[in-house]
Tab-separated table of C-alpha atoms in Angstrom:
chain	number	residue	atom	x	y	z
V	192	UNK	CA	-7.755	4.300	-22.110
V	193	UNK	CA	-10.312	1.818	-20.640
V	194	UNK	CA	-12.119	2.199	-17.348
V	195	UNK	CA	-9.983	-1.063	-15.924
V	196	UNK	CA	-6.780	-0.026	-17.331
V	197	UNK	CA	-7.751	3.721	-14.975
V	198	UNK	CA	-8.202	1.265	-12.154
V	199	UNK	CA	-5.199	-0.812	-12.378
V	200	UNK	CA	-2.900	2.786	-13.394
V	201	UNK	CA	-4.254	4.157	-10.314
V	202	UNK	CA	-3.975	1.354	-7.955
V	203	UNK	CA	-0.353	0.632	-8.696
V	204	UNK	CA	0.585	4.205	-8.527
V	205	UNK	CA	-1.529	4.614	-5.377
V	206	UNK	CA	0.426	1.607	-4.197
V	207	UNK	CA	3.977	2.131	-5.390
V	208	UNK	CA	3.422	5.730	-3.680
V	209	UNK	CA	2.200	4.163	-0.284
V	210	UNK	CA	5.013	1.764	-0.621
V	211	UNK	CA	7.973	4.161	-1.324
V	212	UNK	CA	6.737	6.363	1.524
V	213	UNK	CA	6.281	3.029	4.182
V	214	UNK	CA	10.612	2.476	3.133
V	215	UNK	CA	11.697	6.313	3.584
V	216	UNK	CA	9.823	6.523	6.828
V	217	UNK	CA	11.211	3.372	8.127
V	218	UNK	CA	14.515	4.458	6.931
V	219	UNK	CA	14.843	7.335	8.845
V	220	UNK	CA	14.678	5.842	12.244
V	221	UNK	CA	16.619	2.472	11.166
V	222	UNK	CA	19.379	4.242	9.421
V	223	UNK	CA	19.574	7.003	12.647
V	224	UNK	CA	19.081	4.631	15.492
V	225	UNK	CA	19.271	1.071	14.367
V	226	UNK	CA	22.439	-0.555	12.160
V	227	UNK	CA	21.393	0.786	9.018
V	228	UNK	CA	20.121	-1.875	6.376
V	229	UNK	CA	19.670	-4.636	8.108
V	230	UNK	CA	17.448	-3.202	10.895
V	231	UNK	CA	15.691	-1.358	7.870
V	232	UNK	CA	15.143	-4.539	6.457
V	233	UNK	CA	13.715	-5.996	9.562
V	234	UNK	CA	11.646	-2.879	9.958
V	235	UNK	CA	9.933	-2.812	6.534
V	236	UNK	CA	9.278	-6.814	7.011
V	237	UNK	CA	7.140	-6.303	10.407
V	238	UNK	CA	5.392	-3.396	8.965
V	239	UNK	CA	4.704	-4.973	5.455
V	240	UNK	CA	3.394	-7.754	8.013
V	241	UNK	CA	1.042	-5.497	9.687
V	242	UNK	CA	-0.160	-4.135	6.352
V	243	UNK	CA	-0.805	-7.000	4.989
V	244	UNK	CA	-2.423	-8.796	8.143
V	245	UNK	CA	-4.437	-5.508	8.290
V	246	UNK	CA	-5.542	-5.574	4.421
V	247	UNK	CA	-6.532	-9.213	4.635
V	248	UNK	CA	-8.979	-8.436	6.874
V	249	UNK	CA	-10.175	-5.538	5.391
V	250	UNK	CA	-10.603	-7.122	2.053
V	251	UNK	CA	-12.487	-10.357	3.624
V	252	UNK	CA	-16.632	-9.948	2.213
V	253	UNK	CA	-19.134	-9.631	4.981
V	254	UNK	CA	-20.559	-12.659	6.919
V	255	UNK	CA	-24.421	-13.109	5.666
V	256	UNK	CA	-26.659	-12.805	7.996
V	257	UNK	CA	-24.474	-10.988	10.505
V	258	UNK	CA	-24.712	-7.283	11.112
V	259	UNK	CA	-20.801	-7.339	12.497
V	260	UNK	CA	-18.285	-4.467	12.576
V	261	UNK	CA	-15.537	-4.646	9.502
V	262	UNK	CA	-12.044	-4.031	9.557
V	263	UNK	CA	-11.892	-1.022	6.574
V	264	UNK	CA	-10.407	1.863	5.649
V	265	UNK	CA	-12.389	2.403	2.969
V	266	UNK	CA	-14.717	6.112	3.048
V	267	UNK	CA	-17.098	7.405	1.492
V	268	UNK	CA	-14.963	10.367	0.222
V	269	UNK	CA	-11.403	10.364	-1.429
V	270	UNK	CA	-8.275	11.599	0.574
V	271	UNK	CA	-6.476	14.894	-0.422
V	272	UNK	CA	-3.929	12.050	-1.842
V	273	UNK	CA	-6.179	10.442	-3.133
V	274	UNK	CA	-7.560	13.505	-5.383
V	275	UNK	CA	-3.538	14.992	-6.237
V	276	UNK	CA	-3.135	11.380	-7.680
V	277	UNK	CA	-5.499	11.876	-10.459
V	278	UNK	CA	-3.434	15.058	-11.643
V	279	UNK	CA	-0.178	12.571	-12.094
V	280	UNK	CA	0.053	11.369	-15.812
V	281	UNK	CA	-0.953	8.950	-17.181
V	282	UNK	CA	-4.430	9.548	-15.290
V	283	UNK	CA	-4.153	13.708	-15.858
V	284	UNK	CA	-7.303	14.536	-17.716
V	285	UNK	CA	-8.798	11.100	-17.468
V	286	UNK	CA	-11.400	11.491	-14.611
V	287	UNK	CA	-11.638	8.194	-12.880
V	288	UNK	CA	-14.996	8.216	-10.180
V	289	UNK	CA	-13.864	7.289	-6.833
V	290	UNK	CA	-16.638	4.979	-7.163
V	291	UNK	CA	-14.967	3.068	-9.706
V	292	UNK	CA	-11.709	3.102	-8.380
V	293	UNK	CA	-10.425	-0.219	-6.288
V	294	UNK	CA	-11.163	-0.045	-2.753
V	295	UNK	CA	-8.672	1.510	-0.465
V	296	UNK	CA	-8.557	-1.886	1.418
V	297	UNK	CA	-7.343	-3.778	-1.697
V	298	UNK	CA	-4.905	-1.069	-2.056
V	299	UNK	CA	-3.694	-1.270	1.883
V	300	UNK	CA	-3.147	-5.292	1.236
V	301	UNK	CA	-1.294	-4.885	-1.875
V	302	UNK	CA	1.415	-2.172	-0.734
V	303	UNK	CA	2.063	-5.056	2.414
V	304	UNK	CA	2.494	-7.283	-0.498
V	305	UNK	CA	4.395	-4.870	-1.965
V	306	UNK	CA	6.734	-3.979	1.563
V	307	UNK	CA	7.442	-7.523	1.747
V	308	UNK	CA	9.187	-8.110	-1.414
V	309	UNK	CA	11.302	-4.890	-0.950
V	310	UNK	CA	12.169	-6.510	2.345
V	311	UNK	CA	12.738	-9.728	0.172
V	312	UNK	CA	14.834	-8.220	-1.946
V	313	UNK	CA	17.332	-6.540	0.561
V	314	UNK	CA	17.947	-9.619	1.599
V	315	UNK	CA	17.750	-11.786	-1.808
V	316	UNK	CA	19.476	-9.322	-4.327
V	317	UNK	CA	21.428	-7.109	-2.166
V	318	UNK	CA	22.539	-9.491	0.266
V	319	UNK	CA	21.506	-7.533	3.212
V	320	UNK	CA	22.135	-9.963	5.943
V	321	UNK	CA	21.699	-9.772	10.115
């Protein structure tokens, strides 16, 4: 498998992961104290907001010339997560860097993206209405 296939493999499970955690945790609370899906739905949409308001500016490139503070979550070092996801086929055995891996800010913006179509598709597909 090629280096950029690695990436993309372990960015979407990376993000499908972040994603499916962001609905059971908001699920939990909105299904206990809220009325169920719809408040779930609401939930997910104002946190797949702040994701996504978060990852765009993480992901904007540094101002030349300016020696400003960024917006990143990006570290030097890979997470405990981070490391357990290599062991999950199809990237078991394939080593991937974490130098060569897509930047934990790229990944924060895309599971927003990714929280604001499940929101989407309460509403769209399962008619999950106020």
């Amino acid at each position: 498998m090629s280096r950029r296939i690695l990436r993309l493999v372990e960015a979407a499970l990376w993000v499908a992961g972040a994603t499916a955690l962001t609905v059971v945790f908001s699920a939990v609370p909105s299904l206990l104290f809220g009325d169920g899906l719809p408040t779930l739905k609401y939930v997910l949409f104002v946190v797949g907001l702040l994701l996504f308001g978060l990852g765009s500016f993480a992901i904007q490139p540094p101002r030349p010339g300016r020696d400003e503070q960024r917006v990143t979550v990006q570290s030097d070092e890979p997470a405990d997560v981070e490391v357990a996801l290599q062991q999950v086929p199809p990237l078991r055995g394939r080593l991937l860097p974490y130098e060569d891996r897509v930047s934990r800010d790229w990944k924060l913006f895309l599971t927003g993206v990714a929280t604001l179509a499940v929101s989407l598709a309460m509403e769209v597909f399962l008619g999950v209405g106020p």
